Amino acid sequence: MARERDTDACPGALQVHQAADGALVRVRLPGGSISAAQLATLAGVATEFGSGTLELTARGNVQVRGITDVTAVAAAVAGAGLLPSPTHERVRNIVGSPLSGRLGGEADVRGWVSELDAAICAESSLAELGGRFWFAIDDGRGDVSGLGADVGVHALGDGVAMVVTGRDTGVRLTVDEVVPALVALAVRFVEIRGKAWRVSELADPAELLPDADMSAAPFPPVTKGPVGWIDQQDGRVALGAAVPLGVLPARVAEFLAAIEAPLVVTPWRSVLVCDLSEEVADTALRVLAPLGLVFDENSPWLNVSACTGSPGCAHSAADVRADAALSLQAPDADAAAHRHFVGCERACGSPPAGQVLVATGQGYRLLRDQPLR
């Protein structure tokens, strides 16, 4: 749904959103990467100044609701190294393959993520990009290319494909061309966007890359991230923890931070705890599982998601998170279909495939049913 407006209302760490339950801060994590110390800082912020929970977003970012002291939170976020550019903080929306460099894939794209982040911040015109525009960097396994990013790249065995709105454009890049090409596309979008905030909202998306073939079918969407015990290719272990409905209690976040390992927040609202020895991974699993994190790849929690809903969002007709949780107990629930519950027609946070159910005030109706491929 195109949302035409003259100003970008997408929240960040400095420009907050005044939600029904108070100020909301969203912290960008390019590639989902966050250190244990940074997660501990956000958990402390949520406890002292917010709702006591962290929300994981569908772009691998983290937000905190119910903020009582916006200035103090901004200072804490900056002090943790999570605010490298005040002018560009809302446009650092980069999703990368979460397991890249640790298991599988055609290339380790972590360097591309950090280079792209720096290049975005260095290009002054991209401060006007808008907080809803985002980049996807897929290491070739096909996990993030199908999520519908505005622009991105997909590693191949013999080069790199340029991707626009989840489609292979036929344009091929060398490794050295990846970051400059993505920045150039973003700059071009700023020049032609008018009132559009996403490439899909342009009157003619082909205008963004005139020499490209925009007729290809989109990459298949992925609705589940890696979960459970994951053997990295270097002999160490990663633990994939799904977070039910993306709501991570600050106390649980503190336990994650206490492991003192690199962390990755995924676009499937889960967390990867990386580079562990088998002994530490075994201990961490025994501690974290009873806290409500999900390590079972067959758990029904992986098939349900929701927007914020009531009481946090004034637009919502229902407490959709509570209803989503209750839906798992329904005897007729389709375990094979991913269901996303939303409180209004805006359908915030909807995944690229599966069912979207919108609250009507008297129940739910099917807003969209996009089959998994």
PDB file of N, CA, C and O in Angstrom, residues 93-124:
ATOM      1  N   ASN A  93      19.104   1.020   6.665  1.00  0.00           N
ATOM      2  CA  ASN A  93      18.283  -0.201   6.649  1.00  0.00           C
ATOM      3  C   ASN A  93      18.901  -1.228   5.715  1.00  0.00           C
ATOM      4  O   ASN A  93      18.635  -1.233   4.511  1.00  0.00           O
ATOM      5  N   ILE A  94      19.738  -2.093   6.253  1.00  0.00           N
ATOM      6  CA  ILE A  94      20.442  -3.089   5.460  1.00  0.00           C
ATOM      7  C   ILE A  94      20.205  -4.464   6.075  1.00  0.00           C
ATOM      8  O   ILE A  94      20.545  -4.699   7.237  1.00  0.00           O
ATOM      9  N   VAL A  95      19.623  -5.362   5.302  1.00  0.00           N
ATOM     10  CA  VAL A  95      19.437  -6.745   5.727  1.00  0.00           C
ATOM     11  C   VAL A  95      20.440  -7.609   4.978  1.00  0.00           C
ATOM     12  O   VAL A  95      20.563  -7.510   3.753  1.00  0.00           O
ATOM     13  N   GLY A  96      21.182  -8.433   5.698  1.00  0.00           N
ATOM     14  CA  GLY A  96      22.120  -9.361   5.080  1.00  0.00           C
ATOM     15  C   GLY A  96      21.804 -10.790   5.486  1.00  0.00           C
ATOM     16  O   GLY A  96      21.118 -11.023   6.489  1.00  0.00           O
ATOM     17  N   SER A  97      22.292 -11.750   4.718  1.00  0.00           N
ATOM     18  CA  SER A  97      22.104 -13.155   5.082  1.00  0.00           C
ATOM     19  C   SER A  97      22.711 -13.390   6.465  1.00  0.00           C
ATOM     20  O   SER A  97      23.924 -13.236   6.647  1.00  0.00           O
ATOM     21  N   PRO A  98      21.904 -13.754   7.469  1.00  0.00           N
ATOM     22  CA  PRO A  98      22.393 -13.781   8.851  1.00  0.00           C
ATOM     23  C   PRO A  98      23.537 -14.749   9.124  1.00  0.00           C
ATOM     24  O   PRO A  98      24.380 -14.479   9.985  1.00  0.00           O
ATOM     25  N   LEU A  99      23.586 -15.872   8.403  1.00  0.00           N
ATOM     26  CA  LEU A  99      24.632 -16.865   8.644  1.00  0.00           C
ATOM     27  C   LEU A  99      25.844 -16.676   7.729  1.00  0.00           C
ATOM     28  O   LEU A  99      26.765 -17.498   7.746  1.00  0.00           O
ATOM     29  N   SER A 100      25.859 -15.606   6.957  1.00  0.00           N
ATOM     30  CA  SER A 100      26.944 -15.403   6.006  1.00  0.00           C
ATOM     31  C   SER A 100      28.301 -15.376   6.704  1.00  0.00           C
ATOM     32  O   SER A 100      28.479 -14.745   7.748  1.00  0.00           O
ATOM     33  N   GLY A 101      29.248 -16.085   6.119  1.00  0.00           N
ATOM     34  CA  GLY A 101      30.588 -16.155   6.676  1.00  0.00           C
ATOM     35  C   GLY A 101      30.747 -17.195   7.762  1.00  0.00           C
ATOM     36  O   GLY A 101      31.876 -17.461   8.202  1.00  0.00           O
ATOM     37  N   ARG A 102      29.643 -17.759   8.191  1.00  0.00           N
ATOM     38  CA  ARG A 102      29.691 -18.786   9.236  1.00  0.00           C
ATOM     39  C   ARG A 102      29.229 -20.149   8.746  1.00  0.00           C
ATOM     40  O   ARG A 102      29.686 -21.169   9.229  1.00  0.00           O
ATOM     41  N   LEU A 103      28.296 -20.142   7.788  1.00  0.00           N
ATOM     42  CA  LEU A 103      27.813 -21.401   7.233  1.00  0.00           C
ATOM     43  C   LEU A 103      27.172 -21.146   5.878  1.00  0.00           C
ATOM     44  O   LEU A 103      26.242 -20.338   5.764  1.00  0.00           O
ATOM     45  N   GLY A 104      27.680 -21.832   4.841  1.00  0.00           N
ATOM     46  CA  GLY A 104      27.055 -21.796   3.533  1.00  0.00           C
ATOM     47  C   GLY A 104      27.211 -20.471   2.809  1.00  0.00           C
ATOM     48  O   GLY A 104      27.930 -19.571   3.235  1.00  0.00           O
ATOM     49  N   GLY A 105      26.497 -20.372   1.690  1.00  0.00           N
ATOM     50  CA  GLY A 105      26.531 -19.157   0.891  1.00  0.00           C
ATOM     51  C   GLY A 105      27.669 -19.157  -0.122  1.00  0.00           C
ATOM     52  O   GLY A 105      28.639 -19.900   0.007  1.00  0.00           O
ATOM     53  N   GLU A 106      27.530 -18.301  -1.124  1.00  0.00           N
ATOM     54  CA  GLU A 106      28.545 -18.165  -2.162  1.00  0.00           C
ATOM     55  C   GLU A 106      29.632 -17.167  -1.786  1.00  0.00           C
ATOM     56  O   GLU A 106      30.713 -17.170  -2.374  1.00  0.00           O
ATOM     57  N   ALA A 107      29.345 -16.285  -0.827  1.00  0.00           N
ATOM     58  CA  ALA A 107      30.303 -15.244  -0.434  1.00  0.00           C
ATOM     59  C   ALA A 107      30.010 -14.813   0.989  1.00  0.00           C
ATOM     60  O   ALA A 107      28.883 -14.944   1.473  1.00  0.00           O
ATOM     61  N   ASP A 108      31.023 -14.303   1.658  1.00  0.00           N
ATOM     62  CA  ASP A 108      30.846 -13.698   2.974  1.00  0.00           C
ATOM     63  C   ASP A 108      30.502 -12.231   2.762  1.00  0.00           C
ATOM     64  O   ASP A 108      31.353 -11.434   2.354  1.00  0.00           O
ATOM     65  N   VAL A 109      29.246 -11.873   2.989  1.00  0.00           N
ATOM     66  CA  VAL A 109      28.792 -10.522   2.657  1.00  0.00           C
ATOM     67  C   VAL A 109      28.873  -9.553   3.829  1.00  0.00           C
ATOM     68  O   VAL A 109      28.455  -8.396   3.711  1.00  0.00           O
ATOM     69  N   ARG A 110      29.416  -9.986   4.949  1.00  0.00           N
ATOM     70  CA  ARG A 110      29.474  -9.095   6.098  1.00  0.00           C
ATOM     71  C   ARG A 110      30.275  -7.828   5.805  1.00  0.00           C
ATOM     72  O   ARG A 110      29.925  -6.741   6.272  1.00  0.00           O
ATOM     73  N   GLY A 111      31.338  -7.965   5.025  1.00  0.00           N
ATOM     74  CA  GLY A 111      32.118  -6.792   4.653  1.00  0.00           C
ATOM     75  C   GLY A 111      31.329  -5.836   3.783  1.00  0.00           C
ATOM     76  O   GLY A 111      31.440  -4.611   3.918  1.00  0.00           O
ATOM     77  N   TRP A 112      30.507  -6.378   2.871  1.00  0.00           N
ATOM     78  CA  TRP A 112      29.667  -5.518   2.039  1.00  0.00           C
ATOM     79  C   TRP A 112      28.679  -4.729   2.893  1.00  0.00           C
ATOM     80  O   TRP A 112      28.415  -3.555   2.627  1.00  0.00           O
ATOM     81  N   VAL A 113      28.136  -5.375   3.917  1.00  0.00           N
ATOM     82  CA  VAL A 113      27.174  -4.691   4.786  1.00  0.00           C
ATOM     83  C   VAL A 113      27.828  -3.490   5.461  1.00  0.00           C
ATOM     84  O   VAL A 113      27.286  -2.375   5.458  1.00  0.00           O
ATOM     85  N   SER A 114      28.997  -3.694   6.068  1.00  0.00           N
ATOM     86  CA  SER A 114      29.647  -2.597   6.780  1.00  0.00           C
ATOM     87  C   SER A 114      30.120  -1.508   5.819  1.00  0.00           C
ATOM     88  O   SER A 114      30.031  -0.306   6.125  1.00  0.00           O
ATOM     89  N   GLU A 115      30.603  -1.907   4.637  1.00  0.00           N
ATOM     90  CA  GLU A 115      31.028  -0.917   3.652  1.00  0.00           C
ATOM     91  C   GLU A 115      29.851  -0.104   3.129  1.00  0.00           C
ATOM     92  O   GLU A 115      29.952   1.115   2.931  1.00  0.00           O
ATOM     93  N   LEU A 116      28.724  -0.776   2.900  1.00  0.00           N
ATOM     94  CA  LEU A 116      27.538  -0.070   2.430  1.00  0.00           C
ATOM     95  C   LEU A 116      27.034   0.892   3.494  1.00  0.00           C
ATOM     96  O   LEU A 116      26.645   2.033   3.187  1.00  0.00           O
ATOM     97  N   ASP A 117      27.035   0.466   4.743  1.00  0.00           N
ATOM     98  CA  ASP A 117      26.608   1.345   5.832  1.00  0.00           C
ATOM     99  C   ASP A 117      27.449   2.616   5.851  1.00  0.00           C
ATOM    100  O   ASP A 117      26.919   3.736   5.929  1.00  0.00           O
ATOM    101  N   ALA A 118      28.767   2.467   5.764  1.00  0.00           N
ATOM    102  CA  ALA A 118      29.652   3.639   5.772  1.00  0.00           C
ATOM    103  C   ALA A 118      29.416   4.515   4.548  1.00  0.00           C
ATOM    104  O   ALA A 118      29.422   5.752   4.646  1.00  0.00           O
ATOM    105  N   ALA A 119      29.202   3.888   3.393  1.00  0.00           N
ATOM    106  CA  ALA A 119      28.989   4.661   2.168  1.00  0.00           C
ATOM    107  C   ALA A 119      27.672   5.429   2.202  1.00  0.00           C
ATOM    108  O   ALA A 119      27.590   6.562   1.711  1.00  0.00           O
ATOM    109  N   ILE A 120      26.631   4.825   2.759  1.00  0.00           N
ATOM    110  CA  ILE A 120      25.348   5.522   2.905  1.00  0.00           C
ATOM    111  C   ILE A 120      25.528   6.758   3.775  1.00  0.00           C
ATOM    112  O   ILE A 120      25.061   7.853   3.440  1.00  0.00           O
ATOM    113  N   CYS A 121      26.196   6.588   4.898  1.00  0.00           N
ATOM    114  CA  CYS A 121      26.389   7.702   5.824  1.00  0.00           C
ATOM    115  C   CYS A 121      27.261   8.803   5.222  1.00  0.00           C
ATOM    116  O   CYS A 121      27.144   9.975   5.598  1.00  0.00           O
ATOM    117  N   ALA A 122      28.145   8.434   4.277  1.00  0.00           N
ATOM    118  CA  ALA A 122      29.050   9.413   3.672  1.00  0.00           C
ATOM    119  C   ALA A 122      28.408  10.193   2.532  1.00  0.00           C
ATOM    120  O   ALA A 122      28.945  11.229   2.114  1.00  0.00           O
ATOM    121  N   GLU A 123      27.272   9.718   2.020  1.00  0.00           N
ATOM    122  CA  GLU A 123      26.599  10.384   0.908  1.00  0.00           C
ATOM    123  C   GLU A 123      25.511  11.307   1.466  1.00  0.00           C
ATOM    124  O   GLU A 123      24.465  10.847   1.929  1.00  0.00           O
ATOM    125  N   SER A 124      25.742  12.601   1.411  1.00  0.00           N
ATOM    126  CA  SER A 124      24.843  13.559   2.069  1.00  0.00           C
ATOM    127  C   SER A 124      23.425  13.488   1.528  1.00  0.00           C
ATOM    128  O   SER A 124      22.453  13.619   2.285  1.00  0.00           O
TER     129      SER A 124
END
